PDB file of C-alpha atoms in Angstrom:
ATOM      1  CA  MET Y 270     -35.307 -11.858  12.138  1.00 87.00           C
ATOM      2  CA  LYS Y 271     -34.085 -12.235  15.879  1.00 94.00           C
ATOM      3  CA  ILE Y 272     -36.539 -11.357  18.553  1.00 96.00           C
ATOM      4  CA  GLU Y 273     -36.642 -11.026  22.175  1.00 96.00           C
ATOM      5  CA  ILE Y 274     -39.543 -11.222  24.380  1.00 96.00           C
ATOM      6  CA  PHE Y 275     -39.063  -8.670  27.532  1.00 97.00           C
ATOM      7  CA  SER Y 276     -42.124  -9.204  29.787  1.00 95.00           C
ATOM      8  CA  ASN Y 277     -42.641  -8.034  33.407  1.00 94.00           C
ATOM      9  CA  ASP Y 278     -43.745 -10.484  36.233  1.00 93.00           C
ATOM     10  CA  GLY Y 279     -47.472  -9.880  35.947  1.00 92.00           C
ATOM     11  CA  PRO Y 280     -49.657 -12.785  35.435  1.00 93.00           C
ATOM     12  CA  SER Y 281     -51.365 -11.130  32.474  1.00 93.00           C
ATOM     13  CA  SER Y 282     -47.934 -10.411  30.859  1.00 94.00           C
ATOM     14  CA  ARG Y 283     -46.536 -13.772  31.271  1.00 94.00           C
ATOM     15  CA  LYS Y 284     -49.599 -15.291  29.589  1.00 94.00           C
ATOM     16  CA  VAL Y 285     -48.929 -12.981  26.649  1.00 95.00           C
ATOM     17  CA  ALA Y 286     -45.304 -13.525  26.563  1.00 95.00           C
ATOM     18  CA  GLU Y 287     -45.657 -17.553  26.351  1.00 94.00           C
ATOM     19  CA  ALA Y 288     -48.480 -16.932  23.661  1.00 93.00           C
ATOM     20  CA  LEU Y 289     -45.984 -14.674  21.502  1.00 94.00           C
ATOM     21  CA  LYS Y 290     -43.100 -17.327  22.111  1.00 93.00           C
ATOM     22  CA  ALA Y 291     -45.344 -20.169  20.689  1.00 93.00           C
ATOM     23  CA  LYS Y 292     -46.452 -17.997  17.780  1.00 92.00           C
ATOM     24  CA  ILE Y 293     -42.936 -16.692  16.822  1.00 92.00           C
ATOM     25  CA  ALA Y 294     -41.634 -20.473  16.862  1.00 89.00           C
ATOM     26  CA  ALA Y 295     -44.584 -21.352  14.461  1.00 90.00           C
ATOM     27  CA  GLU Y 296     -43.716 -18.705  12.265  1.00 87.00           C
ATOM     28  CA  HIS Y 297     -39.991 -20.005  12.157  1.00 83.00           C
ATOM     29  CA  LEU Y 298     -38.802 -16.836  13.609  1.00 89.00           C
ATOM     30  CA  THR Y 299     -35.810 -16.857  15.940  1.00 92.00           C
ATOM     31  CA  ILE Y 300     -35.549 -15.962  19.827  1.00 93.00           C
ATOM     32  CA  ASP Y 301     -32.463 -14.396  20.777  1.00 92.00           C
ATOM     33  CA  ASP Y 302     -32.051 -12.500  23.854  1.00 92.00           C
ATOM     34  CA  ASP Y 303     -28.410 -11.576  23.510  1.00 95.00           C
ATOM     35  CA  HIS Y 304     -28.716  -9.821  20.222  1.00 96.00           C
ATOM     36  CA  PRO Y 305     -32.128  -9.337  18.998  1.00 97.00           C
ATOM     37  CA  GLU Y 306     -33.051  -6.972  16.135  1.00 97.00           C
ATOM     38  CA  ILE Y 307     -36.696  -6.550  17.743  1.00 97.00           C
ATOM     39  CA  VAL Y 308     -37.371  -6.333  21.330  1.00 98.00           C
ATOM     40  CA  ILE Y 309     -41.142  -6.853  22.233  1.00 97.00           C
ATOM     41  CA  THR Y 310     -41.836  -5.492  25.705  1.00 97.00           C
ATOM     42  CA  VAL Y 311     -45.003  -6.956  27.492  1.00 96.00           C
ATOM     43  CA  GLY Y 312     -46.404  -4.976  30.328  1.00 94.00           C
ATOM     44  CA  GLY Y 313     -46.387  -0.963  30.404  1.00 91.00           C
ATOM     45  CA  ASP Y 314     -44.002   2.101  29.862  1.00 92.00           C
ATOM     46  CA  GLY Y 315     -42.043   0.796  32.928  1.00 93.00           C
ATOM     47  CA  THR Y 316     -41.285  -2.466  31.276  1.00 95.00           C
ATOM     48  CA  LEU Y 317     -40.202  -0.611  27.981  1.00 95.00           C
ATOM     49  CA  LEU Y 318     -37.810   1.629  30.111  1.00 96.00           C
ATOM     50  CA  THR Y 319     -36.198  -1.263  31.629  1.00 96.00           C
ATOM     51  CA  ALA Y 320     -35.861  -3.044  28.430  1.00 97.00           C
ATOM     52  CA  PHE Y 321     -34.422  -0.026  26.829  1.00 97.00           C
ATOM     53  CA  HIS Y 322     -31.770   0.399  29.532  1.00 97.00           C
ATOM     54  CA  HIS Y 323     -30.918  -3.365  29.428  1.00 97.00           C
ATOM     55  CA  TYR Y 324     -30.258  -3.002  25.682  1.00 98.00           C
ATOM     56  CA  GLN Y 325     -28.911   0.613  25.544  1.00 97.00           C
ATOM     57  CA  ASP Y 326     -25.540  -0.618  24.054  1.00 97.00           C
ATOM     58  CA  GLN Y 327     -27.285  -1.996  21.261  1.00 97.00           C
ATOM     59  CA  LEU Y 328     -29.794   0.721  20.236  1.00 97.00           C
ATOM     60  CA  ALA Y 329     -28.245   1.305  16.827  1.00 96.00           C
ATOM     61  CA  SER Y 330     -29.352  -2.353  15.733  1.00 97.00           C
ATOM     62  CA  ILE Y 331     -32.541  -2.609  17.740  1.00 97.00           C
ATOM     63  CA  ARG Y 332     -36.052  -1.781  17.172  1.00 97.00           C
ATOM     64  CA  PHE Y 333     -38.702  -1.884  20.136  1.00 97.00           C
ATOM     65  CA  VAL Y 334     -42.345  -2.943  19.959  1.00 96.00           C
ATOM     66  CA  GLY Y 335     -44.438  -2.438  23.180  1.00 94.00           C
ATOM     67  CA  ILE Y 336     -47.469  -4.429  24.234  1.00 94.00           C
ATOM     68  CA  HIS Y 337     -49.556  -3.008  27.313  1.00 90.00           C
ATOM     69  CA  THR Y 338     -51.240  -5.525  29.401  1.00 90.00           C
ATOM     70  CA  GLY Y 339     -52.861  -3.087  31.945  1.00 75.00           C
ATOM     71  CA  HIS Y 340     -53.637   0.722  31.489  1.00 67.00           C
ATOM     72  CA  LEU Y 341     -52.736   2.495  28.047  1.00 62.00           C
ATOM     73  CA  GLY Y 342     -49.049   3.042  28.019  1.00 74.00           C
ATOM     74  CA  PHE Y 343     -47.286   6.081  26.271  1.00 82.00           C
ATOM     75  CA  TYR Y 344     -44.740   3.989  24.439  1.00 88.00           C
ATOM     76  CA  THR Y 345     -46.906   0.801  23.917  1.00 87.00           C
ATOM     77  CA  ASP Y 346     -48.869   0.454  20.507  1.00 86.00           C
ATOM     78  CA  TRP Y 347     -50.346  -2.821  20.807  1.00 90.00           C
ATOM     79  CA  ARG Y 348     -52.936  -4.446  23.231  1.00 89.00           C
ATOM     80  CA  ASP Y 349     -52.598  -7.909  24.789  1.00 87.00           C
ATOM     81  CA  TYR Y 350     -55.544  -9.243  22.600  1.00 90.00           C
ATOM     82  CA  GLU Y 351     -53.717  -8.372  19.425  1.00 91.00           C
ATOM     83  CA  VAL Y 352     -50.896 -10.799  19.468  1.00 92.00           C
ATOM     84  CA  ASP Y 353     -51.897 -12.703  15.936  1.00 93.00           C
ATOM     85  CA  GLN Y 354     -51.807  -9.139  14.149  1.00 93.00           C
ATOM     86  CA  LEU Y 355     -48.441  -8.382  15.834  1.00 93.00           C
ATOM     87  CA  ILE Y 356     -47.046 -11.810  14.580  1.00 93.00           C
ATOM     88  CA  ASP Y 357     -48.343 -11.010  11.223  1.00 93.00           C
ATOM     89  CA  SER Y 358     -46.638  -7.832  10.945  1.00 92.00           C
ATOM     90  CA  LEU Y 359     -43.326  -9.448  12.240  1.00 92.00           C
ATOM     91  CA  ALA Y 360     -43.486 -12.008   9.662  1.00 90.00           C
ATOM     92  CA  ASN Y 361     -43.920  -9.303   6.981  1.00 90.00           C
ATOM     93  CA  ASP Y 362     -41.294  -6.875   8.524  1.00 90.00           C
ATOM     94  CA  ASN Y 363     -40.286  -4.121   6.181  1.00 88.00           C
ATOM     95  CA  GLY Y 364     -37.604  -2.499   8.263  1.00 90.00           C
ATOM     96  CA  GLN Y 365     -39.620   0.909   8.768  1.00 91.00           C
ATOM     97  CA  SER Y 366     -38.995   2.529  12.064  1.00 93.00           C
ATOM     98  CA  VAL Y 367     -39.692   5.915  13.958  1.00 93.00           C
ATOM     99  CA  THR Y 368     -37.026   7.447  16.251  1.00 95.00           C
ATOM    100  CA  TYR Y 369     -37.150   9.501  19.469  1.00 95.00           C
ATOM    101  CA  PRO Y 370     -34.243  11.509  20.844  1.00 96.00           C
ATOM    102  CA  LEU Y 371     -32.456  10.872  24.035  1.00 98.00           C
ATOM    103  CA  LEU Y 372     -30.580  12.411  26.773  1.00 98.00           C
ATOM    104  CA  ASP Y 373     -26.962  12.165  27.354  1.00 98.00           C
ATOM    105  CA  ILE Y 374     -25.972  12.836  30.958  1.00 98.00           C
ATOM    106  CA  GLY Y 375     -22.276  13.307  32.210  1.00 97.00           C
ATOM    107  CA  VAL Y 376     -21.754  13.038  35.935  1.00 96.00           C
ATOM    108  CA  GLU Y 377     -18.699  14.486  37.805  1.00 95.00           C
ATOM    109  CA  TYR Y 378     -18.240  13.177  41.442  1.00 91.00           C
ATOM    110  CA  ASP Y 379     -16.234  14.737  44.101  1.00 89.00           C
ATOM    111  CA  ASN Y 380     -13.902  12.025  44.383  1.00 88.00           C
ATOM    112  CA  GLY Y 381     -12.862  12.520  40.752  1.00 90.00           C
ATOM    113  CA  ALA Y 382     -15.016   9.698  39.369  1.00 92.00           C
ATOM    114  CA  TYR Y 383     -17.072  10.023  36.264  1.00 94.00           C
ATOM    115  CA  GLU Y 384     -20.105   8.259  34.919  1.00 94.00           C
ATOM    116  CA  LYS Y 385     -21.935   8.598  31.570  1.00 96.00           C
ATOM    117  CA  LEU Y 386     -25.832   7.846  31.390  1.00 97.00           C
ATOM    118  CA  LEU Y 387     -28.444   7.727  28.789  1.00 98.00           C
ATOM    119  CA  ALA Y 388     -32.193   8.427  29.386  1.00 98.00           C
ATOM    120  CA  LEU Y 389     -35.224   7.900  27.588  1.00 98.00           C
ATOM    121  CA  ASN Y 390     -37.534  10.032  29.730  1.00 97.00           C
ATOM    122  CA  GLU Y 391     -35.858  12.247  32.202  1.00 98.00           C
ATOM    123  CA  SER Y 392     -33.148  12.837  34.856  1.00 98.00           C
ATOM    124  CA  THR Y 393     -33.779  14.511  37.941  1.00 97.00           C
ATOM    125  CA  LEU Y 394     -31.623  16.205  40.374  1.00 95.00           C
ATOM    126  CA  LYS Y 395     -32.388  16.722  44.084  1.00 94.00           C
ATOM    127  CA  ARG Y 396     -30.791  17.172  47.671  1.00 89.00           C
ATOM    128  CA  ALA Y 397     -31.088  14.328  49.876  1.00 83.00           C
ATOM    129  CA  MET Y 398     -32.281  16.649  52.634  1.00 86.00           C
ATOM    130  CA  GLY Y 399     -33.339  20.201  52.493  1.00 88.00           C
ATOM    131  CA  THR Y 400     -33.401  22.765  49.567  1.00 92.00           C
ATOM    132  CA  MET Y 401     -31.163  22.288  46.644  1.00 94.00           C
ATOM    133  CA  GLN Y 402     -28.994  25.240  45.405  1.00 95.00           C
ATOM    134  CA  ALA Y 403     -27.152  24.960  42.042  1.00 96.00           C
ATOM    135  CA  ASN Y 404     -25.366  26.942  39.501  1.00 97.00           C
ATOM    136  CA  VAL Y 405     -27.019  26.364  36.244  1.00 98.00           C
ATOM    137  CA  TYR Y 406     -24.790  27.092  33.173  1.00 98.00           C
ATOM    138  CA  ILE Y 407     -25.926  27.123  29.586  1.00 98.00           C
ATOM    139  CA  LYS Y 408     -22.941  26.509  27.135  1.00 96.00           C
ATOM    140  CA  ASP Y 409     -20.492  27.089  30.126  1.00 93.00           C
ATOM    141  CA  LYS Y 410     -21.961  30.639  30.965  1.00 97.00           C
ATOM    142  CA  LEU Y 411     -23.690  31.170  34.124  1.00 97.00           C
ATOM    143  CA  PHE Y 412     -27.448  31.538  33.811  1.00 97.00           C
ATOM    144  CA  GLU Y 413     -28.851  31.608  37.262  1.00 95.00           C
ATOM    145  CA  LEU Y 414     -28.421  30.240  40.912  1.00 95.00           C
ATOM    146  CA  PHE Y 415     -31.203  27.763  41.326  1.00 96.00           C
ATOM    147  CA  ARG Y 416     -32.712  27.223  44.758  1.00 95.00           C
ATOM    148  CA  GLY Y 417     -35.676  24.858  45.281  1.00 95.00           C
ATOM    149  CA  ASP Y 418     -36.469  21.199  45.393  1.00 95.00           C
ATOM    150  CA  GLY Y 419     -34.801  20.332  42.339  1.00 96.00           C
ATOM    151  CA  LEU Y 420     -34.470  20.156  38.495  1.00 97.00           C
ATOM    152  CA  CYS Y 421     -35.878  17.783  36.016  1.00 98.00           C
ATOM    153  CA  VAL Y 422     -34.143  17.542  32.572  1.00 98.00           C
ATOM    154  CA  SER Y 423     -36.375  15.607  29.879  1.00 98.00           C
ATOM    155  CA  THR Y 424     -36.602  14.451  26.407  1.00 98.00           C
ATOM    156  CA  PRO Y 425     -39.290  15.370  24.053  1.00 97.00           C
ATOM    157  CA  THR Y 426     -41.160  12.206  24.849  1.00 95.00           C
ATOM    158  CA  GLY Y 427     -40.243  12.500  28.469  1.00 95.00           C
ATOM    159  CA  SER Y 428     -41.757  15.790  28.428  1.00 96.00           C
ATOM    160  CA  THR Y 429     -45.151  13.943  29.016  1.00 94.00           C
ATOM    161  CA  ALA Y 430     -43.853  12.442  32.178  1.00 93.00           C
ATOM    162  CA  TYR Y 431     -42.322  13.894  35.231  1.00 94.00           C
ATOM    163  CA  ASN Y 432     -41.689  17.068  33.497  1.00 96.00           C
ATOM    164  CA  LYS Y 433     -45.371  17.651  32.695  1.00 95.00           C
ATOM    165  CA  SER Y 434     -46.215  17.248  36.520  1.00 93.00           C
ATOM    166  CA  ALA Y 435     -43.539  19.994  37.282  1.00 94.00           C
ATOM    167  CA  GLY Y 436     -45.287  22.389  35.098  1.00 94.00           C
ATOM    168  CA  GLY Y 437     -43.042  21.857  31.963  1.00 96.00           C
ATOM    169  CA  ALA Y 438     -44.147  22.092  28.411  1.00 96.00           C
ATOM    170  CA  VAL Y 439     -45.163  18.988  26.252  1.00 96.00           C
ATOM    171  CA  LEU Y 440     -42.523  19.114  23.366  1.00 96.00           C
ATOM    172  CA  SER Y 441     -43.169  17.445  20.050  1.00 95.00           C
ATOM    173  CA  SER Y 442     -41.213  14.146  19.336  1.00 93.00           C
ATOM    174  CA  GLU Y 443     -39.733  15.438  16.109  1.00 92.00           C
ATOM    175  CA  LEU Y 444     -37.826  18.214  17.994  1.00 94.00           C
ATOM    176  CA  GLU Y 445     -34.232  17.776  18.610  1.00 95.00           C
ATOM    177  CA  ALA Y 446     -34.203  19.304  22.071  1.00 96.00           C
ATOM    178  CA  ILE Y 447     -34.187  18.729  26.006  1.00 97.00           C
ATOM    179  CA  GLN Y 448     -36.092  20.594  28.377  1.00 98.00           C
ATOM    180  CA  VAL Y 449     -35.026  21.809  32.006  1.00 98.00           C
ATOM    181  CA  SER Y 450     -37.931  22.399  34.178  1.00 98.00           C
ATOM    182  CA  GLU Y 451     -37.892  23.721  37.950  1.00 97.00           C
ATOM    183  CA  ILE Y 452     -39.205  21.500  40.830  1.00 96.00           C
ATOM    184  CA  ALA Y 453     -40.806  23.832  43.261  1.00 94.00           C
ATOM    185  CA  SER Y 454     -38.183  26.603  42.899  1.00 94.00           C
ATOM    186  CA  ILE Y 455     -37.953  29.562  45.756  1.00 91.00           C
ATOM    187  CA  ASN Y 456     -38.979  32.929  44.224  1.00 88.00           C
ATOM    188  CA  ASN Y 457     -39.146  35.938  46.523  1.00 88.00           C
ATOM    189  CA  ARG Y 458     -37.222  39.283  47.363  1.00 84.00           C
ATOM    190  CA  VAL Y 459     -34.001  37.547  48.137  1.00 83.00           C
ATOM    191  CA  PHE Y 460     -33.948  34.545  45.773  1.00 86.00           C
ATOM    192  CA  ARG Y 461     -34.942  34.680  42.014  1.00 88.00           C
ATOM    193  CA  THR Y 462     -35.050  32.039  39.365  1.00 91.00           C
ATOM    194  CA  LEU Y 463     -36.518  32.204  35.830  1.00 92.00           C
ATOM    195  CA  GLY Y 464     -39.391  30.204  36.858  1.00 91.00           C
ATOM    196  CA  SER Y 465     -40.216  28.907  33.470  1.00 94.00           C
ATOM    197  CA  PRO Y 466     -39.013  25.594  31.606  1.00 96.00           C
ATOM    198  CA  LEU Y 467     -35.852  26.130  29.263  1.00 97.00           C
ATOM    199  CA  ILE Y 468     -35.970  24.427  25.890  1.00 97.00           C
ATOM    200  CA  ILE Y 469     -32.102  23.460  25.187  1.00 97.00           C
ATOM    201  CA  SER Y 470     -31.242  23.163  21.373  1.00 97.00           C
ATOM    202  CA  PRO Y 471     -28.793  20.344  20.054  1.00 96.00           C
ATOM    203  CA  SER Y 472     -25.785  22.977  19.779  1.00 97.00           C
ATOM    204  CA  GLU Y 473     -26.223  23.862  23.367  1.00 98.00           C
ATOM    205  CA  TRP Y 474     -25.702  21.873  26.880  1.00 98.00           C
ATOM    206  CA  VAL Y 475     -26.749  22.522  30.633  1.00 98.00           C
ATOM    207  CA  ARG Y 476     -24.209  22.078  33.314  1.00 98.00           C
ATOM    208  CA  VAL Y 477     -25.398  22.008  36.786  1.00 98.00           C
ATOM    209  CA  GLU Y 478     -23.219  22.366  39.810  1.00 97.00           C
ATOM    210  CA  PRO Y 479     -24.537  22.114  43.342  1.00 94.00           C
ATOM    211  CA  ALA Y 480     -23.676  25.063  45.340  1.00 92.00           C
ATOM    212  CA  GLN Y 481     -23.668  23.418  48.968  1.00 85.00           C
ATOM    213  CA  GLU Y 482     -22.367  20.342  50.445  1.00 81.00           C
ATOM    214  CA  GLY Y 483     -24.488  17.216  50.963  1.00 78.00           C
ATOM    215  CA  GLU Y 484     -25.636  14.039  49.211  1.00 82.00           C
ATOM    216  CA  MET Y 485     -27.467  14.448  45.797  1.00 87.00           C
ATOM    217  CA  LEU Y 486     -30.316  12.331  44.601  1.00 92.00           C
ATOM    218  CA  LEU Y 487     -29.540  11.684  40.919  1.00 94.00           C
ATOM    219  CA  THR Y 488     -32.099   9.723  38.813  1.00 95.00           C
ATOM    220  CA  CYS Y 489     -31.893   8.477  35.306  1.00 96.00           C
ATOM    221  CA  ASP Y 490     -35.445   7.264  34.087  1.00 96.00           C
ATOM    222  CA  THR Y 491     -36.891   5.258  37.024  1.00 89.00           C
ATOM    223  CA  GLU Y 492     -33.563   4.392  38.605  1.00 92.00           C
ATOM    224  CA  LEU Y 493     -31.836   6.042  41.456  1.00 91.00           C
ATOM    225  CA  VAL Y 494     -28.347   6.527  40.135  1.00 88.00           C
ATOM    226  CA  SER Y 495     -26.371   7.997  43.056  1.00 69.00           C
ATOM    227  CA  HIS Y 496     -26.728   9.713  46.492  1.00 64.00           C
ATOM    228  CA  GLN Y 497     -22.944  10.642  46.421  1.00 72.00           C
ATOM    229  CA  GLN Y 498     -21.611  14.048  46.542  1.00 84.00           C
ATOM    230  CA  VAL Y 499     -21.962  15.243  42.908  1.00 90.00           C
ATOM    231  CA  LYS Y 500     -19.579  17.961  41.643  1.00 93.00           C
ATOM    232  CA  ALA Y 501     -21.408  18.508  38.279  1.00 96.00           C
ATOM    233  CA  ILE Y 502     -23.839  17.271  35.790  1.00 97.00           C
ATOM    234  CA  THR Y 503     -23.874  17.884  32.142  1.00 98.00           C
ATOM    235  CA  TYR Y 504     -27.099  17.301  29.977  1.00 98.00           C
ATOM    236  CA  ARG Y 505     -27.223  17.475  26.333  1.00 98.00           C
ATOM    237  CA  ILE Y 506     -29.289  15.921  23.510  1.00 97.00           C
ATOM    238  CA  SER Y 507     -27.834  12.538  22.712  1.00 97.00           C
ATOM    239  CA  LYS Y 508     -26.728  11.573  19.147  1.00 96.00           C
ATOM    240  CA  GLN Y 509     -28.141   8.067  19.638  1.00 97.00           C
ATOM    241  CA  LYS Y 510     -31.931   7.619  19.446  1.00 97.00           C
ATOM    242  CA  ILE Y 511     -34.491   5.033  20.147  1.00 97.00           C
ATOM    243  CA  ALA Y 512     -36.224   3.184  17.405  1.00 96.00           C
ATOM    244  CA  PHE Y 513     -39.804   1.849  17.201  1.00 95.00           C
ATOM    245  CA  ALA Y 514     -40.812  -0.814  14.499  1.00 94.00           C
ATOM    246  CA  GLN Y 515     -43.416   1.407  12.669  1.00 87.00           C
ATOM    247  CA  TYR Y 516     -46.007  -1.299  11.911  1.00 85.00           C
ATOM    248  CA  ARG Y 517     -48.776   0.945  13.262  1.00 75.00           C
ATOM    249  CA  HIS Y 518     -46.788   3.367  15.605  1.00 69.00           C
ATOM    250  CA  THR Y 519     -49.362   5.764  17.110  1.00 75.00           C
ATOM    251  CA  GLN Y 520     -48.592   9.512  15.978  1.00 82.00           C
ATOM    252  CA  PHE Y 521     -47.286  11.375  18.919  1.00 86.00           C
ATOM    253  CA  TRP Y 522     -49.860  14.165  19.326  1.00 88.00           C
ATOM    254  CA  GLN Y 523     -52.675  11.506  19.069  1.00 86.00           C
ATOM    255  CA  ARG Y 524     -50.946   9.531  21.769  1.00 83.00           C
ATOM    256  CA  VAL Y 525     -51.051  12.811  24.026  1.00 88.00           C
ATOM    257  CA  SER Y 526     -54.628  13.402  23.305  1.00 89.00           C
ATOM    258  CA  GLU Y 527     -55.639   9.860  24.119  1.00 82.00           C
ATOM    259  CA  SER Y 528     -53.331   9.713  27.205  1.00 82.00           C
ATOM    260  CA  PHE Y 529     -54.126  13.212  28.827  1.00 86.00           C
ATOM    261  CA  ILE Y 530     -57.543  14.142  27.524  1.00 87.00           C
ATOM    262  CA  GLY Y 531     -59.262  10.876  26.512  1.00 80.00           C
ATOM    263  CA  VAL Y 532     -59.985  11.817  22.746  1.00 68.00           C
ATOM    264  CA  LYS Y 533     -60.171   8.776  20.603  1.00 67.00           C
ATOM    265  CA  PRO Y 534     -59.747   9.129  16.755  1.00 61.00           C
ATOM    266  CA  ASN Y 535     -63.130  10.119  15.118  1.00 62.00           C
ATOM    267  CA  ASP Y 536     -64.555  11.207  18.218  1.00 53.00           C
TER     268      ASP Y 536
END
C-alpha cells in the first residue's frame, strides 16, 4: 500500500507526522507522495481541504484518513494519540470506504476564458464592493433576480460549514444534492427573493449571472479563485466523489451531533 502523510506546519502536527512515518516504515508500507492510495492528513479540516485540492485529479484512486491535532474536525476521525491503532488498521486494510458528494463549478469570464473547479465544502459568490445583483437560473429557466451580499452553494457535508452560518439546512451526506443559500438577501416592497435555501437534485443545475458590472469575489472551499469580471457560473452535483477509508468512519449525524450539540455516544 502506498501512503502519503499530508501535515500542516503546527508543531503538534509535525510530531504526529514524524511518528506516522516511522511506524509506516516499520510495517513495510510505502510512502508515496506522487501516486498514493491512502492520504493521511494531520491537522484539521483545513488541512484535509488542502490535501483534497492537491490530489483532486487522483480522487478515483485515493482514500483519505484524517487525524486532528487540535479542535475536533468534521472530516477527521482519529486523534493524535491514536497513531498505533491507525497503523494497525492500515496494515490490515480491507479496501472499504465511504464516499461523499462533491460540487462541480463552471466559471465563464467576460474575456471569454472558462475555468472548471471542484469543491468539497462550498463555493460563494459576492461582489467586491456593494450589493450583488444576479439572475439565478434553474435548468436554464429564470428563477429570480437576487439582491444581497451573495450566494453560497454547498455540498451535503459542506452544508455544515458556511451554509449553516448563512441559515441553510444541514443535508444528509447520503443525499445526491447541492444547496443554494442566500447571504443577507434584500427583501422589501421593491426587491424580493425566495428567502429560503434551495435543494438542487442531480438532474438539475443552477446558473448565476451577475446583473451589474464590477469585480466578483468567487471562492472554492477556502481559496479565493477570482476577482475578475464574471459572466456566469454554473453549479451542479459532480460525478466525482471523495472517498474516506472506513476503518471506523464516524456516522454523519453522530458527527453533526458531536460537533454542534456536544452529545457523545451513550450520553
